PDB file of C-alpha atoms in Angstrom:
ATOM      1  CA  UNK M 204      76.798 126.340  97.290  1.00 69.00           C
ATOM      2  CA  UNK M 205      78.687 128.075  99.855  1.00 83.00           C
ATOM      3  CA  UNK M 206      81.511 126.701 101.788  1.00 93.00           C
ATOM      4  CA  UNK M 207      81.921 126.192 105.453  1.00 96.00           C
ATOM      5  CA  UNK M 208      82.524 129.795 106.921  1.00 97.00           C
ATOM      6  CA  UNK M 209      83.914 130.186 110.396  1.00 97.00           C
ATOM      7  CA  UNK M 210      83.240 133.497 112.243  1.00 97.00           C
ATOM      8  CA  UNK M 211      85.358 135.322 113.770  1.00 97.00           C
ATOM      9  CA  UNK M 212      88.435 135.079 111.646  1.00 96.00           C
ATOM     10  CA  UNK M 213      90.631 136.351 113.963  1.00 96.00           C
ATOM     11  CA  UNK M 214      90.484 136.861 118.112  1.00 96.00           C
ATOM     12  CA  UNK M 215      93.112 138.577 120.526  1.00 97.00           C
ATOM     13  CA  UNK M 216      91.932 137.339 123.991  1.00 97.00           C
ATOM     14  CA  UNK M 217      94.484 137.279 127.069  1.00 97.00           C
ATOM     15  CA  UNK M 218      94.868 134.765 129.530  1.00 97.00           C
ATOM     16  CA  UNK M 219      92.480 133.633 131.714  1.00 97.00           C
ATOM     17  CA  UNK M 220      88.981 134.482 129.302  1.00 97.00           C
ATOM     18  CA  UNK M 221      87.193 132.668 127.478  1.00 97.00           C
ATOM     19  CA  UNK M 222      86.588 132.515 123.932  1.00 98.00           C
ATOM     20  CA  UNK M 223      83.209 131.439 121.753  1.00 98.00           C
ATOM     21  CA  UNK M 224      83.991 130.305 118.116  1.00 98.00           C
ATOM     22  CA  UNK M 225      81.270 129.720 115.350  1.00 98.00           C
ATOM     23  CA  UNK M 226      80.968 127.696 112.372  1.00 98.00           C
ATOM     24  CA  UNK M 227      78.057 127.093 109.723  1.00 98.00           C
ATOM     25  CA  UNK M 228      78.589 123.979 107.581  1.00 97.00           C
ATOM     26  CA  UNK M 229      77.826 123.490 103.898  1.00 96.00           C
ATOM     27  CA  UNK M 230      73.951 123.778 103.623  1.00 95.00           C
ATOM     28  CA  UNK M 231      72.958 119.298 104.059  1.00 93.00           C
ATOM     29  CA  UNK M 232      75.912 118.568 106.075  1.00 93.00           C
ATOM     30  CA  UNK M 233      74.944 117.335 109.433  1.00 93.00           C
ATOM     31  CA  UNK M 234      78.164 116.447 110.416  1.00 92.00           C
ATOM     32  CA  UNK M 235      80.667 118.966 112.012  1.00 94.00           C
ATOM     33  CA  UNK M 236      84.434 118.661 113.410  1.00 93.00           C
ATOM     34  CA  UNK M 237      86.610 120.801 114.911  1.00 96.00           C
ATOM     35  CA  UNK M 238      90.379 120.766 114.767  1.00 95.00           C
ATOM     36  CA  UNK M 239      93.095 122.876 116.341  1.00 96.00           C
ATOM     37  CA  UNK M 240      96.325 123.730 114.394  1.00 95.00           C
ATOM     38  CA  UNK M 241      99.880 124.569 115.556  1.00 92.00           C
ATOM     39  CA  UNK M 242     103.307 124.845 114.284  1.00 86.00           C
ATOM     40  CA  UNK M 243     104.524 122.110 117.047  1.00 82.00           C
ATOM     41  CA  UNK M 244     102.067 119.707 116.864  1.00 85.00           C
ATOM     42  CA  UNK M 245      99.835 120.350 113.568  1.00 88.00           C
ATOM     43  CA  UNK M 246      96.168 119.285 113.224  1.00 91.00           C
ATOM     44  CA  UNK M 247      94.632 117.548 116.375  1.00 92.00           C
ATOM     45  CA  UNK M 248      91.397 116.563 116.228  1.00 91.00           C
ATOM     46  CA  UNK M 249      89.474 118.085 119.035  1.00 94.00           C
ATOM     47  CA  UNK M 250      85.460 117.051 118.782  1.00 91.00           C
ATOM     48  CA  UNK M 251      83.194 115.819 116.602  1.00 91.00           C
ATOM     49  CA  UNK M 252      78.978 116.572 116.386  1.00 93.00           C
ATOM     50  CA  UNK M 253      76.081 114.942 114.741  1.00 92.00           C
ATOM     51  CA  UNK M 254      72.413 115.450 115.054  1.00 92.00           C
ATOM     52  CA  UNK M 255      73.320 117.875 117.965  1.00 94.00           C
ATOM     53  CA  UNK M 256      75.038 114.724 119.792  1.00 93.00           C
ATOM     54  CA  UNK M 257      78.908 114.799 120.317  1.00 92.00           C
ATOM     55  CA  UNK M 258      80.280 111.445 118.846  1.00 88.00           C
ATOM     56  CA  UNK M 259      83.691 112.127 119.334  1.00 85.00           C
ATOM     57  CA  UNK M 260      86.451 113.685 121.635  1.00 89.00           C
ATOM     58  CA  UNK M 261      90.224 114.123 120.931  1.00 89.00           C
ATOM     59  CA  UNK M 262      92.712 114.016 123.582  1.00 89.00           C
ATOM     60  CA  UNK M 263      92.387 117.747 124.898  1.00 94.00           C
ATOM     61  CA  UNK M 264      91.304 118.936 128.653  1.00 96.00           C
ATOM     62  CA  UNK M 265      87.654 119.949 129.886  1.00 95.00           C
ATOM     63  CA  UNK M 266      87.969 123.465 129.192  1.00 97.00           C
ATOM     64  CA  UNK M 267      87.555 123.076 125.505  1.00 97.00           C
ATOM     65  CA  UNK M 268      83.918 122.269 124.896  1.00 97.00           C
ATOM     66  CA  UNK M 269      81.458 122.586 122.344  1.00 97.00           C
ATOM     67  CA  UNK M 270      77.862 122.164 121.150  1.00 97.00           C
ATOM     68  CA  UNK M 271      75.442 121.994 117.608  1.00 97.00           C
ATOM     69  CA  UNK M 272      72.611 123.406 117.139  1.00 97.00           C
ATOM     70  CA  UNK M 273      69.409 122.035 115.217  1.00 96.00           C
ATOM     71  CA  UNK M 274      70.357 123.715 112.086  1.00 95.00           C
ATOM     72  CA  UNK M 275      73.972 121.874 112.190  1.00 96.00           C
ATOM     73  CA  UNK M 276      75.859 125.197 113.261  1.00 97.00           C
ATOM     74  CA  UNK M 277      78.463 124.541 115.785  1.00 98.00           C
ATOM     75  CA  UNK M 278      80.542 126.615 118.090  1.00 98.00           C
ATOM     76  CA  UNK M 279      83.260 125.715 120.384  1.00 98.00           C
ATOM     77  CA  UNK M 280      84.180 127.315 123.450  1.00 98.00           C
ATOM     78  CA  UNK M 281      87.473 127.744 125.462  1.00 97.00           C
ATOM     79  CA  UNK M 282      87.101 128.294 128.638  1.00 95.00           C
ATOM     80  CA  UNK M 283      90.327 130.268 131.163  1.00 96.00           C
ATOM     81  CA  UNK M 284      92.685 130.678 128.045  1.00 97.00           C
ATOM     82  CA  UNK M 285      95.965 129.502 128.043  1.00 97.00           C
ATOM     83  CA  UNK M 286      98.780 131.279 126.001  1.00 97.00           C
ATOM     84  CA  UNK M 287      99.268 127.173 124.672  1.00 95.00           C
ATOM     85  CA  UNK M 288      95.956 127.800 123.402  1.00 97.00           C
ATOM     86  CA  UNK M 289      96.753 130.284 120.912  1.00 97.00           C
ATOM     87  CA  UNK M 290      96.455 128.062 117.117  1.00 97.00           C
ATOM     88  CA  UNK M 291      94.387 127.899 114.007  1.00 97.00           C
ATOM     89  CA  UNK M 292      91.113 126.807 115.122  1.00 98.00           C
ATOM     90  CA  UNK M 293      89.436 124.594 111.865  1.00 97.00           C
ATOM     91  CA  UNK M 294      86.236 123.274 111.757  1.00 96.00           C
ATOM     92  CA  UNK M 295      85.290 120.786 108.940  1.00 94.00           C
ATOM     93  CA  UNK M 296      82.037 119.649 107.695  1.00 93.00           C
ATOM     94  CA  UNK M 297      80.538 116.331 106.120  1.00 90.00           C
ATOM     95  CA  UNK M 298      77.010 115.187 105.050  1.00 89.00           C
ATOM     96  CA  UNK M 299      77.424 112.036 107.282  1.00 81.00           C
ATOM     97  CA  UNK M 300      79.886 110.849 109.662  1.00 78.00           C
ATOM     98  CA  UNK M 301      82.706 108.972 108.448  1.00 69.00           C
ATOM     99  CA  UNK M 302      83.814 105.696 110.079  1.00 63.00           C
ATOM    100  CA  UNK M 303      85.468 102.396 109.486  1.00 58.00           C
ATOM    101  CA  UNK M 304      85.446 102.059 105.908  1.00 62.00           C
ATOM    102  CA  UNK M 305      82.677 104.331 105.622  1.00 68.00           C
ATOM    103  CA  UNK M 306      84.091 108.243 104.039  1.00 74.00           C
ATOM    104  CA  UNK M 307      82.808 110.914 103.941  1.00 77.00           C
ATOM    105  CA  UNK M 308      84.946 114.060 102.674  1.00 83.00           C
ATOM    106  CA  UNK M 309      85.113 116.730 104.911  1.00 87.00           C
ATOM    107  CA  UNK M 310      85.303 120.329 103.593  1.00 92.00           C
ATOM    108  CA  UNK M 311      87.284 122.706 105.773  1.00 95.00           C
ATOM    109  CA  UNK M 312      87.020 126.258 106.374  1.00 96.00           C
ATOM    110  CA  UNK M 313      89.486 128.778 106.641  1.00 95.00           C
ATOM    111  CA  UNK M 314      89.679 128.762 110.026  1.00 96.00           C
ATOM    112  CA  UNK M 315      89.651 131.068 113.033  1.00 97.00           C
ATOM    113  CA  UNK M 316      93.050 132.282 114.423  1.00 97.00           C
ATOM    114  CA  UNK M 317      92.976 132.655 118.238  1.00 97.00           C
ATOM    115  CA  UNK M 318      96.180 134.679 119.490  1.00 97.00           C
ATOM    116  CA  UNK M 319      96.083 134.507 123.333  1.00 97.00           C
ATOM    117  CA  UNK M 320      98.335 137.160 124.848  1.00 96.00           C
TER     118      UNK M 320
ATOM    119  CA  UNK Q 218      95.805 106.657 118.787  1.00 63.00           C
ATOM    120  CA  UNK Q 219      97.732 106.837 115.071  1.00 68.00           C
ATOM    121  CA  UNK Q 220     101.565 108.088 114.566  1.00 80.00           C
ATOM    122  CA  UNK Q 221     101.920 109.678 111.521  1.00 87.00           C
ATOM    123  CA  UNK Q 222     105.151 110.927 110.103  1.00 87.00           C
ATOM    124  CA  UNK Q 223     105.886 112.925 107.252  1.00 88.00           C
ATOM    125  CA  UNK Q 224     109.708 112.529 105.383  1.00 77.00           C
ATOM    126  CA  UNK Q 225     110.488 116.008 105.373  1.00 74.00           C
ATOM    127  CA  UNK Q 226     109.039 119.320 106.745  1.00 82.00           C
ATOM    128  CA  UNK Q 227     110.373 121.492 103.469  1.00 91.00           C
ATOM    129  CA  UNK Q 228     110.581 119.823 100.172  1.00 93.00           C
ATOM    130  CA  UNK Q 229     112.047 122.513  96.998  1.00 95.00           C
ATOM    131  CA  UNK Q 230     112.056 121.192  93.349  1.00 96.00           C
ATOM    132  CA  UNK Q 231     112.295 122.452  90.182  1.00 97.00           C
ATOM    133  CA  UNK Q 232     109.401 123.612  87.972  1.00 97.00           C
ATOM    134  CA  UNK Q 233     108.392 120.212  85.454  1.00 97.00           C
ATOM    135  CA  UNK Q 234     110.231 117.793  87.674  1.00 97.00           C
ATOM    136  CA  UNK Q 235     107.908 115.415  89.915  1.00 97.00           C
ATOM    137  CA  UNK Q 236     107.782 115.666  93.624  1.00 96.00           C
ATOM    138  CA  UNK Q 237     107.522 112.906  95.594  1.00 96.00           C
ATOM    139  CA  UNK Q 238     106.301 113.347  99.577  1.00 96.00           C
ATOM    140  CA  UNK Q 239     105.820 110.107 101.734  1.00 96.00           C
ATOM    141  CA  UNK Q 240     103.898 109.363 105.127  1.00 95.00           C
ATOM    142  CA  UNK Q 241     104.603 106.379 107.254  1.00 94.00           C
ATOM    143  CA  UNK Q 242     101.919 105.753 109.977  1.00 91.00           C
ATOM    144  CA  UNK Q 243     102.490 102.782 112.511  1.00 87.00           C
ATOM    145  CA  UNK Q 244      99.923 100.838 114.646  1.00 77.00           C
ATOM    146  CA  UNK Q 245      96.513  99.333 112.950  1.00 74.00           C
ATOM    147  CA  UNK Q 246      96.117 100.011 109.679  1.00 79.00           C
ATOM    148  CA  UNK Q 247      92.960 102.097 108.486  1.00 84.00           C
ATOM    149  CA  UNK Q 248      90.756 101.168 105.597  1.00 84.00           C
ATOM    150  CA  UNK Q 249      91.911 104.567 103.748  1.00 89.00           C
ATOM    151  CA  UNK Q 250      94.342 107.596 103.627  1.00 91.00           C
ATOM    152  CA  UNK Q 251      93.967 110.947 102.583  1.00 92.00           C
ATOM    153  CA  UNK Q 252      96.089 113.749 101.155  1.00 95.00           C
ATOM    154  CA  UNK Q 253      94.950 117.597 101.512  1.00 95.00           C
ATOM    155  CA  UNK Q 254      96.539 120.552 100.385  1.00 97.00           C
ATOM    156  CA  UNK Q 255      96.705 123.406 102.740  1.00 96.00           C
ATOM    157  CA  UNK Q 256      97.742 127.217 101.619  1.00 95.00           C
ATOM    158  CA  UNK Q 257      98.795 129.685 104.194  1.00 90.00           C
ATOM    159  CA  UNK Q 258      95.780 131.479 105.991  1.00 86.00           C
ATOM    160  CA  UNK Q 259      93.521 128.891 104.941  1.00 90.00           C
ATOM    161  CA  UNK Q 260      91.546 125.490 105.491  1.00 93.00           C
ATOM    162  CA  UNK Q 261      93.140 121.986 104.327  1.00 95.00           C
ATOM    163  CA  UNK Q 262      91.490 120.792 100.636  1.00 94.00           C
ATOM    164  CA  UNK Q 263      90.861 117.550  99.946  1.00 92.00           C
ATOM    165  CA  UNK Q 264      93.030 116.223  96.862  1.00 95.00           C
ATOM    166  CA  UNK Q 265      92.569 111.938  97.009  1.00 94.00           C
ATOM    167  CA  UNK Q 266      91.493 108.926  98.936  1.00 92.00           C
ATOM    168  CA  UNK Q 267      93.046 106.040  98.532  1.00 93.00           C
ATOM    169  CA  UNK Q 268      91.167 102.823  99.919  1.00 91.00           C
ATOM    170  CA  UNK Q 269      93.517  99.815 101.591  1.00 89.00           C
ATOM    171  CA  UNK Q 270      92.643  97.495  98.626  1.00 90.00           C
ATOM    172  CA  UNK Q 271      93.759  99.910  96.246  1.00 92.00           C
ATOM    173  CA  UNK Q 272      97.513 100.357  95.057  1.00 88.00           C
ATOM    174  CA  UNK Q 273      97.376 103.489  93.234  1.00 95.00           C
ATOM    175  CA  UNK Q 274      95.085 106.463  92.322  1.00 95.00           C
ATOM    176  CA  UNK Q 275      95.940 109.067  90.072  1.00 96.00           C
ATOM    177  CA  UNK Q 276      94.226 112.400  89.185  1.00 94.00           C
ATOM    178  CA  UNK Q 277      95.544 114.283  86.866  1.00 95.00           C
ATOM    179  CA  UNK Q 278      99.300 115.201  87.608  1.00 97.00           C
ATOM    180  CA  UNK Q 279      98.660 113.589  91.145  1.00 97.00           C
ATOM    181  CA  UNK Q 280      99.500 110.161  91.668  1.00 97.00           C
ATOM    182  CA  UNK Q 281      99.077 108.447  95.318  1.00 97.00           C
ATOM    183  CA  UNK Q 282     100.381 104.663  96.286  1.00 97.00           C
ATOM    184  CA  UNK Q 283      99.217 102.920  99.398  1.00 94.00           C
ATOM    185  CA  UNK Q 284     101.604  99.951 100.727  1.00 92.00           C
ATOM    186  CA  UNK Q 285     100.125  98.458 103.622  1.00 89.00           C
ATOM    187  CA  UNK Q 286     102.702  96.096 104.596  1.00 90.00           C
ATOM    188  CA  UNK Q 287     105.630  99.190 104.416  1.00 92.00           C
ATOM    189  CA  UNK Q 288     102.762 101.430 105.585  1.00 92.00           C
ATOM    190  CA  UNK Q 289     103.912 104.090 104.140  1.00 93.00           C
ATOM    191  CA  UNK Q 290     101.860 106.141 100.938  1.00 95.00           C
ATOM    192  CA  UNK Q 291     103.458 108.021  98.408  1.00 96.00           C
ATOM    193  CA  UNK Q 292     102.127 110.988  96.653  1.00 97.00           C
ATOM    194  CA  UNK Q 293     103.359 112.414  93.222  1.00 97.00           C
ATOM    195  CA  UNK Q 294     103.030 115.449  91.694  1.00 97.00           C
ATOM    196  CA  UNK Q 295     104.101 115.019  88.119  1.00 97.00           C
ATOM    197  CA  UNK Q 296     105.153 118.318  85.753  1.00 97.00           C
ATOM    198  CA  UNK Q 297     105.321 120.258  88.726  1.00 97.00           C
ATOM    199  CA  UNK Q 298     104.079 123.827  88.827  1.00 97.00           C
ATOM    200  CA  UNK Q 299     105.175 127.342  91.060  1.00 97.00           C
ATOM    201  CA  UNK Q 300     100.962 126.818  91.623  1.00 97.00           C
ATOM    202  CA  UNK Q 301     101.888 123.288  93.337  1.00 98.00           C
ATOM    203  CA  UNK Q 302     103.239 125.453  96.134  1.00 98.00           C
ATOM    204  CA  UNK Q 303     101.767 124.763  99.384  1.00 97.00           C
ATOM    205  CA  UNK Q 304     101.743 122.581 102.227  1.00 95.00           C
ATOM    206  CA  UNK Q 305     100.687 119.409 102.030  1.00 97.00           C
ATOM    207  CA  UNK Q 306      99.065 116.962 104.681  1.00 95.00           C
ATOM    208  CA  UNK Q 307      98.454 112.997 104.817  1.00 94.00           C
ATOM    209  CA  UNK Q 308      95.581 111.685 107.089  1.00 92.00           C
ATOM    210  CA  UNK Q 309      94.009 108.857 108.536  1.00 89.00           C
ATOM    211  CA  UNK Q 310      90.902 108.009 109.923  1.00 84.00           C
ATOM    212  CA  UNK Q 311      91.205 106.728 113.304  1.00 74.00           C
ATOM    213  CA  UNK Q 312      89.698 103.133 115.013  1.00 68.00           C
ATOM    214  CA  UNK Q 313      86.532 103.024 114.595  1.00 59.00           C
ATOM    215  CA  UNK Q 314      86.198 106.923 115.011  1.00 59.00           C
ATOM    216  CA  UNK Q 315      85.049 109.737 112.848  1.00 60.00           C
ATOM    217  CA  UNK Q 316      87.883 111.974 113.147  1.00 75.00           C
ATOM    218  CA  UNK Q 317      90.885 111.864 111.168  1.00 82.00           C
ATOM    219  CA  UNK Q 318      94.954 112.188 112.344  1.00 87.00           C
ATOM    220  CA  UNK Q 319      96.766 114.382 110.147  1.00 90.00           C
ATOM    221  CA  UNK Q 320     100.751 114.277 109.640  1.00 90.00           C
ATOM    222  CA  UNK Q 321     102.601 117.500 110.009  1.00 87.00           C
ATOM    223  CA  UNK Q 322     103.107 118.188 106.736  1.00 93.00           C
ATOM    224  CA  UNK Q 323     105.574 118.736 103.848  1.00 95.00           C
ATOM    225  CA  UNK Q 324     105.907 122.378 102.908  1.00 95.00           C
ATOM    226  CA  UNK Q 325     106.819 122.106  98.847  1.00 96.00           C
ATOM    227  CA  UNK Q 326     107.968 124.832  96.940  1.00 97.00           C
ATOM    228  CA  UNK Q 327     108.182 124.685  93.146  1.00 97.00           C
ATOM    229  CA  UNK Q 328     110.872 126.664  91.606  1.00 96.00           C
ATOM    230  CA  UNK Q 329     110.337 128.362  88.511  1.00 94.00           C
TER     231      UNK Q 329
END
């Protein structure tokens, strides 16, 4: 079974742009998060999708935003680019939403790496 | 929201000994932790959950403890390897919500 792939791998934007960033979860999973990483401050969750329905939101401004799709693909989107911005953009996938004492294990993917210049 | 700290950003050992990495979260406590490994360039990997009714899980040279009133886990890495190399992250689910906080991370390096 193939893994969660997130396309593209790397981006170069400069400030001010936007940005579009995909991911396909493992084929079943319906469940898709999204986390940015940075030396400073590590993995922060950013949003979280189910059945095309956001269920979740981390503590990050309006310009980051992001949708799924009937098929469970996801994409995020970063609107007027900040150089702050620039990170290790993960996305994770799970067959169900996890919550309370309910798990589910997410599976990353490797991750797109946004360099805003 | 959940603070999460991890003892130390670099941990080195020697190859065979056991390494020993801790995270201390404070506020509620959640019904499980996690512990991925991450290698540069690339996603974190799940290793083991450990439930709040559950002291200790082991799989095979990994070892986790879960001490709710310290709240604090430990994870082990027994007979270390130069393949244990990587960084290594502790997480918790948060309130109610299906998204997880993750610690910073404790780079280990195993020395041959």
């Amino acid at each position: 079974k193939a893994g969660v792939t997130q396309t593209p791998r790397y981006l170069i934007k400069t400030r001010g742009q936007q940005v579009t960033l995909s991911c396909s979860p493992i084929s079943g999973h319906r469940s898709v998060s999204w986390y940015q990483q940075t030396p400073g401050q590590g993995l922060q969750f950013l949003f979280e999708y189910f059945s095309e329905t956001q269920r979740n939101k981390g503590n990050f401004p309006g310009r980051f935003s992001g949708r799924q799709f009937s098929n469970s693909r996801s994409e995020m989107n970063v609107s007027t680019l900040e150089l702050g911005d620039s990170a290790l953009y993960l996305c994770a996938s799970s067959l169900e939403p996890s919550g309370g004492i309910s798990y589910n294990e997410q599976f990353f993917g490797p991750g797109t790496r946004l360099t805003v210049l | 929201s959940q603070k999460i700290e991890q003892n130390s950003e670099a941990l080195n050992i020697q190859e065979g000994k056991t390494a020993t990495l801790t995270c201390n979260y404070t506020n509620y406590s959640p019904a499980y932790l996690q512990w991925y490994r991450q290698d540069p360039g690339r996603g974190p990997v799940f290793l083991l959950l450990i439930r709040e009714n559950e002291k200790e899980k082991r799989k095979e040279r990994l070892k986790v403890t879960f001490d709710t009133t310290l709240k604090q886990s430990l994870f082990h890495i027994t007979a270390s390897q130069p393949a244990d190399s990587a960084t290594y992250l502790c997480a918790l689910p948060g309130p109610g919500a299906n998204n997880l906080f993750f610690g910073t991370g404790t780079r280990l390096t195993v020395i041959p």
